[in-house]
CSV table of C-alpha atoms and ligand atoms in Angstrom, one decimal:
chain,number,residue,atom,x,y,z
Q,1,MET,CA,0.0,0.0,0.0
Q,2,ILE,CA,1.3,3.4,-1.0
Q,3,ILE,CA,0.5,7.1,-0.3
Q,4,ASP,CA,1.9,9.5,-3.0
Q,5,ALA,CA,1.9,13.1,-2.0
Q,6,HIS,CA,2.2,14.8,-5.4
Q,7,CYS,CA,1.4,14.3,-9.0
Q,8,ASP,CA,0.3,16.5,-12.0
Q,9,VAL,CA,-2.2,14.2,-13.7
Q,10,LEU,CA,-4.9,16.9,-13.6
Q,11,MET,CA,-2.6,19.2,-15.6
Q,12,LYS,CA,-2.2,16.5,-18.3
Q,13,MET,CA,-6.0,16.0,-18.3
Q,14,TYR,CA,-6.5,19.7,-18.6
Q,15,ARG,CA,-4.3,19.9,-21.6
Q,16,ASP,CA,-5.9,16.9,-23.3
Q,17,PRO,CA,-9.6,16.5,-22.7
Q,18,LEU,CA,-9.6,13.0,-24.3
Q,19,LEU,CA,-7.3,11.4,-21.7
Q,20,ASP,CA,-9.2,8.8,-19.7
Q,21,PHE,CA,-8.1,8.4,-16.1
Q,22,ASN,CA,-10.0,5.2,-15.6
Q,23,ALA,CA,-8.7,3.3,-18.6
Q,24,ALA,CA,-5.3,2.0,-19.5
Q,25,GLU,CA,-3.9,5.3,-20.8
Q,26,PRO,CA,-0.3,5.2,-22.1
Q,27,LEU,CA,0.0,9.0,-21.9
Q,28,LEU,CA,-0.6,9.1,-18.2
Q,29,ASP,CA,1.9,8.2,-15.4
Q,30,VAL,CA,-1.0,8.0,-12.9
Q,31,SER,CA,-4.3,6.4,-13.8
Q,32,TYR,CA,-6.8,4.2,-11.9
Q,33,PRO,CA,-5.4,1.0,-13.5
Q,34,LEU,CA,-1.8,2.1,-12.7
Q,35,MET,CA,-2.7,3.0,-9.1
Q,36,LYS,CA,-4.2,-0.5,-8.7
Q,37,GLN,CA,-1.1,-2.1,-10.3
Q,38,GLY,CA,1.3,-0.2,-8.1
Q,39,GLY,CA,-0.7,-0.5,-4.9
Q,40,VAL,CA,-1.2,3.3,-4.7
Q,41,LYS,CA,-4.0,3.7,-2.1
Q,42,ILE,CA,-4.0,7.5,-1.7
Q,43,GLN,CA,-2.9,9.9,-4.4
Q,44,PHE,CA,-2.5,13.7,-3.9
Q,45,MET,CA,-3.5,15.5,-7.1
Q,46,ALA,CA,-2.3,19.0,-7.6
Q,47,VAL,CA,-4.0,22.0,-9.3
Q,48,TYR,CA,-0.9,23.4,-11.1
Q,49,LEU,CA,-1.6,26.0,-13.8
Q,50,PRO,CA,1.2,25.7,-16.3
Q,51,GLU,CA,3.1,28.7,-17.6
Q,52,GLU,CA,1.3,28.6,-21.0
Q,53,ILE,CA,-1.8,29.9,-19.1
Q,54,LYS,CA,-0.9,33.6,-19.4
Q,55,ASN,CA,-3.3,35.2,-16.9
Q,56,PRO,CA,-4.2,32.4,-14.5
Q,57,ASP,CA,-7.4,33.0,-12.4
Q,58,VAL,CA,-9.8,31.0,-10.3
Q,59,GLY,CA,-11.7,30.0,-13.4
Q,60,HIS,CA,-8.8,27.9,-14.5
Q,61,ILE,CA,-8.6,26.3,-11.0
Q,62,LEU,CA,-12.3,25.5,-11.2
Q,63,GLU,CA,-11.7,23.8,-14.5
Q,64,TYR,CA,-9.3,21.5,-12.7
Q,65,VAL,CA,-11.8,20.8,-9.9
Q,66,ASP,CA,-14.3,20.0,-12.6
Q,67,ILE,CA,-11.9,17.5,-14.3
Q,68,LEU,CA,-11.3,15.9,-10.9
Q,69,HIS,CA,-15.1,15.4,-10.4
Q,70,ARG,CA,-16.1,14.5,-13.9
Q,71,ARG,CA,-13.1,12.4,-15.1
Q,72,VAL,CA,-11.6,11.0,-11.9
Q,73,LEU,CA,-14.3,10.8,-9.2
Q,74,CYS,CA,-16.8,9.4,-11.7
Q,75,ASN,CA,-15.2,6.1,-10.7
Q,76,PRO,CA,-17.3,4.9,-7.7
Q,77,ASP,CA,-14.1,3.2,-6.3
Q,78,ILE,CA,-12.3,6.5,-5.9
Q,79,VAL,CA,-13.1,8.8,-2.9
Q,80,LEU,CA,-12.2,12.4,-2.4
Q,81,ILE,CA,-10.5,12.5,1.0
Q,82,GLN,CA,-11.5,15.6,2.9
Q,83,SER,CA,-11.4,14.3,6.5
Q,84,ARG,CA,-10.1,11.7,8.9
Q,85,SER,CA,-13.4,9.7,8.4
Q,86,ASP,CA,-12.8,9.7,4.6
Q,87,LEU,CA,-9.3,8.5,5.4
Q,88,GLN,CA,-10.5,5.6,7.5
Q,89,HIS,CA,-13.2,4.7,5.0
Q,90,VAL,CA,-10.5,4.4,2.3
Q,91,LEU,CA,-8.3,2.3,4.5
Q,92,THR,CA,-11.0,-0.1,5.6
Q,93,THR,CA,-12.5,-0.7,2.1
Q,94,GLY,CA,-11.2,-1.5,-1.3
Q,95,LYS,CA,-11.5,2.1,-2.4
Q,96,ARG,CA,-8.7,4.5,-3.3
Q,97,GLY,CA,-8.4,8.1,-2.2
Q,98,VAL,CA,-7.5,11.4,-3.8
Q,99,LEU,CA,-6.5,14.5,-1.9
Q,100,LEU,CA,-6.9,17.8,-3.8
Q,101,THR,CA,-4.0,20.2,-3.5
Q,102,LEU,CA,-3.0,23.5,-4.9
Q,103,GLU,CA,0.5,24.0,-6.3
Q,104,GLY,CA,1.2,27.7,-6.8
Q,105,ALA,CA,-1.3,30.3,-5.6
Q,106,GLU,CA,-1.0,32.4,-8.8
Q,107,GLY,CA,-4.7,31.7,-9.8
Q,108,LEU,CA,-6.1,33.0,-6.6
Q,109,ARG,CA,-4.8,36.5,-7.3
Q,110,GLY,CA,-4.7,37.4,-3.7
Q,111,SER,CA,-8.3,36.4,-3.0
Q,112,LEU,CA,-8.8,34.6,0.4
Q,113,ALA,CA,-12.5,34.3,-0.4
Q,114,GLN,CA,-11.6,32.1,-3.3
Q,115,LEU,CA,-9.3,30.1,-1.1
Q,116,ARG,CA,-12.2,29.5,1.3
Q,117,MET,CA,-14.5,28.5,-1.5
Q,118,LEU,CA,-11.9,26.0,-2.8
Q,119,HIS,CA,-11.7,24.6,0.7
Q,120,ARG,CA,-15.4,24.0,0.5
Q,121,LEU,CA,-14.9,22.2,-2.8
Q,122,GLY,CA,-12.5,19.8,-1.1
Q,123,LEU,CA,-9.1,21.5,-1.4
Q,124,ARG,CA,-7.0,20.2,1.5
Q,125,SER,CA,-3.4,21.4,0.8
Q,126,VAL,CA,-1.9,24.7,-0.3
Q,127,GLY,CA,1.6,25.1,-1.8
Q,128,PRO,CA,1.7,28.9,-2.2
Q,129,ALA,CA,4.6,28.9,-4.6
Q,130,TRP,CA,5.7,27.1,-7.8
Q,131,ASN,CA,9.2,27.9,-8.8
Q,132,PHE,CA,9.1,31.7,-9.1
Q,133,ALA,CA,7.7,34.8,-7.4
Q,134,ASN,CA,4.0,35.5,-7.3
Q,135,TRP,CA,1.7,37.8,-5.3
Q,136,ALA,CA,2.1,35.7,-2.2
Q,137,VAL,CA,5.7,34.5,-2.0
Q,138,ASP,CA,9.0,33.6,-3.7
Q,139,GLY,CA,9.5,30.1,-5.1
Q,140,ALA,CA,12.7,28.1,-4.5
Q,141,MET,CA,14.1,29.1,-8.0
Q,142,GLU,CA,14.1,32.8,-7.2
Q,143,THR,CA,17.7,33.7,-6.5
Q,144,ARG,CA,16.8,36.8,-4.5
Q,145,ASN,CA,15.2,34.4,-1.9
Q,146,GLY,CA,12.3,36.6,-0.9
Q,147,GLY,CA,9.8,35.7,1.8
Q,148,PHE,CA,6.0,36.1,2.0
Q,149,THR,CA,4.3,39.4,1.0
Q,150,LEU,CA,1.8,41.0,3.4
Q,151,ARG,CA,-1.0,39.3,1.4
Q,152,GLY,CA,1.0,36.1,1.4
Q,153,GLN,CA,1.1,36.2,5.2
Q,154,GLN,CA,-2.7,36.5,5.2
Q,155,LEU,CA,-2.8,33.4,3.0
Q,156,ILE,CA,-0.8,31.5,5.7
Q,157,LYS,CA,-3.1,32.8,8.4
Q,158,GLU,CA,-6.3,31.8,6.4
Q,159,SER,CA,-4.8,28.4,5.5
Q,160,ASN,CA,-4.0,27.8,9.1
Q,161,GLN,CA,-7.5,28.8,10.2
Q,162,LEU,CA,-9.1,26.5,7.6
Q,163,GLY,CA,-6.8,23.7,8.8
Q,164,LEU,CA,-5.2,23.2,5.3
Q,165,LEU,CA,-2.0,21.3,4.9
Q,166,PHE,CA,0.7,23.8,4.0
Q,167,ASP,CA,3.2,22.6,1.4
Q,168,ALA,CA,6.7,23.9,1.7
Q,169,SER,CA,8.1,22.0,-1.3
Q,170,HIS,CA,8.5,24.9,-3.7
Q,171,LEU,CA,9.1,27.7,-1.2
Q,172,SER,CA,12.2,29.8,-1.0
Q,173,GLU,CA,14.3,29.1,2.0
Q,174,LYS,CA,13.3,32.5,3.6
Q,175,ALA,CA,9.6,31.7,3.0
Q,176,PHE,CA,10.1,28.3,4.5
Q,177,TRP,CA,11.3,29.7,7.8
Q,178,GLU,CA,8.6,32.3,7.9
Q,179,ALA,CA,6.0,29.6,7.5
Q,180,ALA,CA,7.8,27.5,10.2
Q,181,ASP,CA,7.3,30.4,12.6
Q,182,VAL,CA,3.6,30.0,12.5
Q,183,PRO,CA,2.3,27.8,15.3
Q,184,GLY,CA,-0.1,25.1,14.4
Q,185,LEU,CA,0.4,25.3,10.7
Q,186,HIS,CA,0.4,21.8,9.1
Q,187,LEU,CA,3.7,22.3,7.4
Q,188,PHE,CA,5.1,19.5,5.2
Q,189,ALA,CA,7.0,18.9,2.0
Q,190,SER,CA,5.1,17.0,-0.7
Q,191,HIS,CA,7.9,16.4,-3.1
Q,192,SER,CA,11.4,17.4,-2.1
Q,193,ASN,CA,14.7,15.5,-1.4
Q,194,ALA,CA,17.7,16.2,0.9
Q,195,LYS,CA,20.1,18.9,-0.2
Q,196,SER,CA,23.0,17.1,1.5
Q,197,ALA,CA,22.4,14.1,-0.8
Q,198,CYS,CA,21.9,16.2,-3.9
Q,199,ASP,CA,22.5,19.9,-4.0
Q,200,HIS,CA,19.5,21.4,-5.8
Q,201,PRO,CA,17.5,24.6,-4.8
Q,202,ARG,CA,14.3,22.4,-4.7
Q,203,ASN,CA,15.8,20.1,-2.0
Q,204,LEU,CA,15.7,20.6,1.7
Q,205,THR,CA,18.6,21.7,3.9
Q,206,ASP,CA,19.4,19.7,7.0
Q,207,GLY,CA,17.9,22.6,9.1
Q,208,GLN,CA,14.7,22.4,7.1
Q,209,ILE,CA,14.5,18.6,7.5
Q,210,ARG,CA,15.1,18.9,11.2
Q,211,CYS,CA,12.4,21.5,11.4
Q,212,LEU,CA,9.9,19.3,9.6
Q,213,ILE,CA,10.8,16.4,11.8
Q,214,GLU,CA,10.2,18.5,14.9
Q,215,ARG,CA,6.8,19.6,13.6
Q,216,LYS,CA,5.9,16.1,12.5
Q,217,GLY,CA,5.5,17.1,8.9
Q,218,MET,CA,5.8,14.5,6.2
Q,219,ILE,CA,8.7,14.7,3.7
Q,220,GLY,CA,7.7,13.2,0.3
Q,221,ILE,CA,10.8,11.9,-1.4
Q,222,THR,CA,10.5,12.8,-5.1
Q,223,PHE,CA,11.4,11.0,-8.3
Q,224,VAL,CA,12.5,14.0,-10.3
Q,225,PRO,CA,15.9,12.6,-11.5
Q,226,TRP,CA,17.9,15.8,-11.0
Q,227,PHE,CA,16.7,16.2,-7.5
Q,228,VAL,CA,18.0,12.7,-6.8
Q,229,LYS,CA,21.4,12.7,-8.4
Q,230,LYS,CA,23.4,15.4,-10.2
Q,231,THR,CA,24.6,13.4,-13.3
Q,232,GLY,CA,24.2,10.1,-15.0
Q,233,SER,CA,21.3,7.6,-15.0
Q,234,VAL,CA,19.3,7.5,-11.8
Q,235,PHE,CA,18.2,4.3,-10.3
Q,236,ILE,CA,15.7,3.4,-7.5
Q,237,THR,CA,18.6,2.6,-5.2
Q,238,ASP,CA,19.8,6.3,-5.5
Q,239,LEU,CA,16.8,7.3,-3.5
Q,240,PHE,CA,18.2,5.5,-0.5
Q,241,ARG,CA,21.0,8.1,0.0
Q,242,HIS,CA,18.2,10.6,0.6
Q,243,ILE,CA,16.2,8.3,2.8
Q,244,ASP,CA,19.3,7.3,4.8
Q,245,HIS,CA,20.3,10.9,5.3
Q,246,ILE,CA,16.8,12.0,6.6
Q,247,CYS,CA,16.9,8.9,8.9
Q,248,SER,CA,20.3,10.0,10.2
Q,249,LEU,CA,18.7,13.3,11.2
Q,250,GLY,CA,15.9,11.4,13.1
Q,251,GLY,CA,13.3,11.4,10.3
Q,252,GLU,CA,12.4,7.7,10.0
Q,253,ASP,CA,8.8,8.4,11.0
Q,254,PHE,CA,8.3,11.2,8.6
Q,255,ILE,CA,9.6,9.9,5.3
Q,256,GLY,CA,7.0,9.3,2.5
Q,257,PHE,CA,6.9,9.7,-1.3
Q,258,GLY,CA,5.7,12.4,-3.7
Q,259,SER,CA,6.5,11.1,-7.2
Q,260,ASP,CA,5.8,14.2,-9.3
Q,261,PHE,CA,4.4,11.8,-11.9
Q,262,ASP,CA,2.8,13.5,-14.9
Q,263,GLY,CA,4.9,16.6,-14.0
Q,264,ILE,CA,8.1,15.1,-15.3
Q,265,ASP,CA,9.4,13.7,-18.7
Q,266,ASN,CA,12.6,12.2,-17.3
Q,267,TYR,CA,12.3,9.2,-14.9
Q,268,ILE,CA,14.2,7.1,-12.5
Q,269,ARG,CA,15.0,3.8,-14.2
Q,270,GLY,CA,12.3,1.3,-13.3
Q,271,LEU,CA,10.1,4.0,-11.8
Q,272,GLU,CA,8.4,5.4,-14.9
Q,273,ASN,CA,4.8,5.4,-13.7
Q,274,ALA,CA,2.6,4.7,-10.6
Q,275,GLY,CA,2.3,1.0,-11.6
Q,276,MET,CA,6.1,0.7,-11.0
Q,277,TYR,CA,5.8,1.5,-7.3
Q,278,VAL,CA,6.0,-2.3,-7.1
Q,279,ASN,CA,9.7,-2.1,-8.0
Q,280,LEU,CA,10.3,0.6,-5.4
Q,281,ALA,CA,8.6,-1.5,-2.7
Q,282,ASN,CA,10.7,-4.5,-3.6
Q,283,GLU,CA,13.9,-2.5,-3.3
Q,284,LEU,CA,12.8,-1.0,0.0
Q,285,TYR,CA,12.1,-4.5,1.4
Q,286,LYS,CA,15.6,-5.5,0.3
Q,287,HIS,CA,17.4,-2.6,2.0
Q,288,TYR,CA,15.3,-1.8,5.0
Q,289,THR,CA,13.4,-3.8,7.7
Q,290,PRO,CA,9.8,-4.6,6.8
Q,291,VAL,CA,8.7,-2.1,9.6
Q,292,GLN,CA,10.7,0.7,7.9
Q,293,ALA,CA,9.5,-0.1,4.4
Q,294,GLN,CA,5.9,0.0,5.6
Q,295,LYS,CA,6.5,3.4,7.3
Q,296,PHE,CA,8.0,4.9,4.1
Q,297,LEU,CA,5.4,3.5,1.7
Q,298,TRP,CA,2.3,4.5,3.6
Q,299,GLN,CA,2.3,4.5,7.4
Q,300,ASN,CA,4.1,7.8,7.8
Q,301,GLY,CA,1.9,9.5,5.2
Q,302,TYR,CA,-1.2,8.1,6.8
Q,303,ALA,CA,-0.2,9.2,10.3
Q,304,PHE,CA,0.5,12.7,9.0
Q,305,LEU,CA,-2.9,12.9,7.4
Q,306,GLU,CA,-4.5,11.6,10.5
Q,307,ARG,CA,-2.8,14.3,12.6
Q,308,SER,CA,-3.6,17.0,10.1
Q,309,LEU,CA,-7.0,16.5,8.4
Q,310,PRO,CA,-10.3,17.7,10.1
Q,311,VAL,CA,-12.1,15.0,12.0
Q,312,SER,CA,-15.2,14.9,9.7
B,1,ZN,ZN1,6.3,20.7,-8.2
């Protein structure tokens, strides 16, 4: 059983209205058949408005929510997870769960009313930044390393009040520490690796990893090849340097996975789609104890969601 904290399948489905999530669809890295094949029980699905959308607004975000409802949740065996009771329902039945997340607050254009309405539509996680600066905050690829704007600070406050998960994965380092200063915020990293194991601006410093561990925030190890290893082919076993490093900092109970499937066109060998989680699981069982492998594959993610989601 697997929990995956980030994918961009909704973006691919937005770009191509003919893609069928519930069929064997060669153009998708994540689909219902692949989730079944790979043992993916819960999949976070991001609303990420790609750069080709010139003036993103809430209308675009709503189109993604519509795609989720019409083309994913039309399958009676997929449940939108909005609460702990949904989580338990998924765990105790043969159903699979989807968590709706926002990657990049660009489309909100500073509107907290729109954030509140998206929460009512089932949004449960906000990642305020993608790679660059927006009205709220700087992303990790902005070399000036700016923090939250005044409006961005209100976004944090509102997210905290709504009980949304707050995704640090694309934040600049300064913004990360500003968010970390907010008590009670459900801070986590949906798809980032360890900077000590691979120096990339999208990866987490040891200080950030220690902070997430202290706050009991999940860290989703990601499969973006250049976040795993600087050069050469990347193999599943290369992920273990990141896992081992986070464990060495005390993070064994907070490591999970966030593939970034459908957001990447380069892959780790043997880990080209959600169905291939089987290969990752096999390698984990070879290198770690069964207890550790289970923690990384789903238990840590599950425990994080149980701590963070509203009761009902
Ligand atoms: Zn991303």
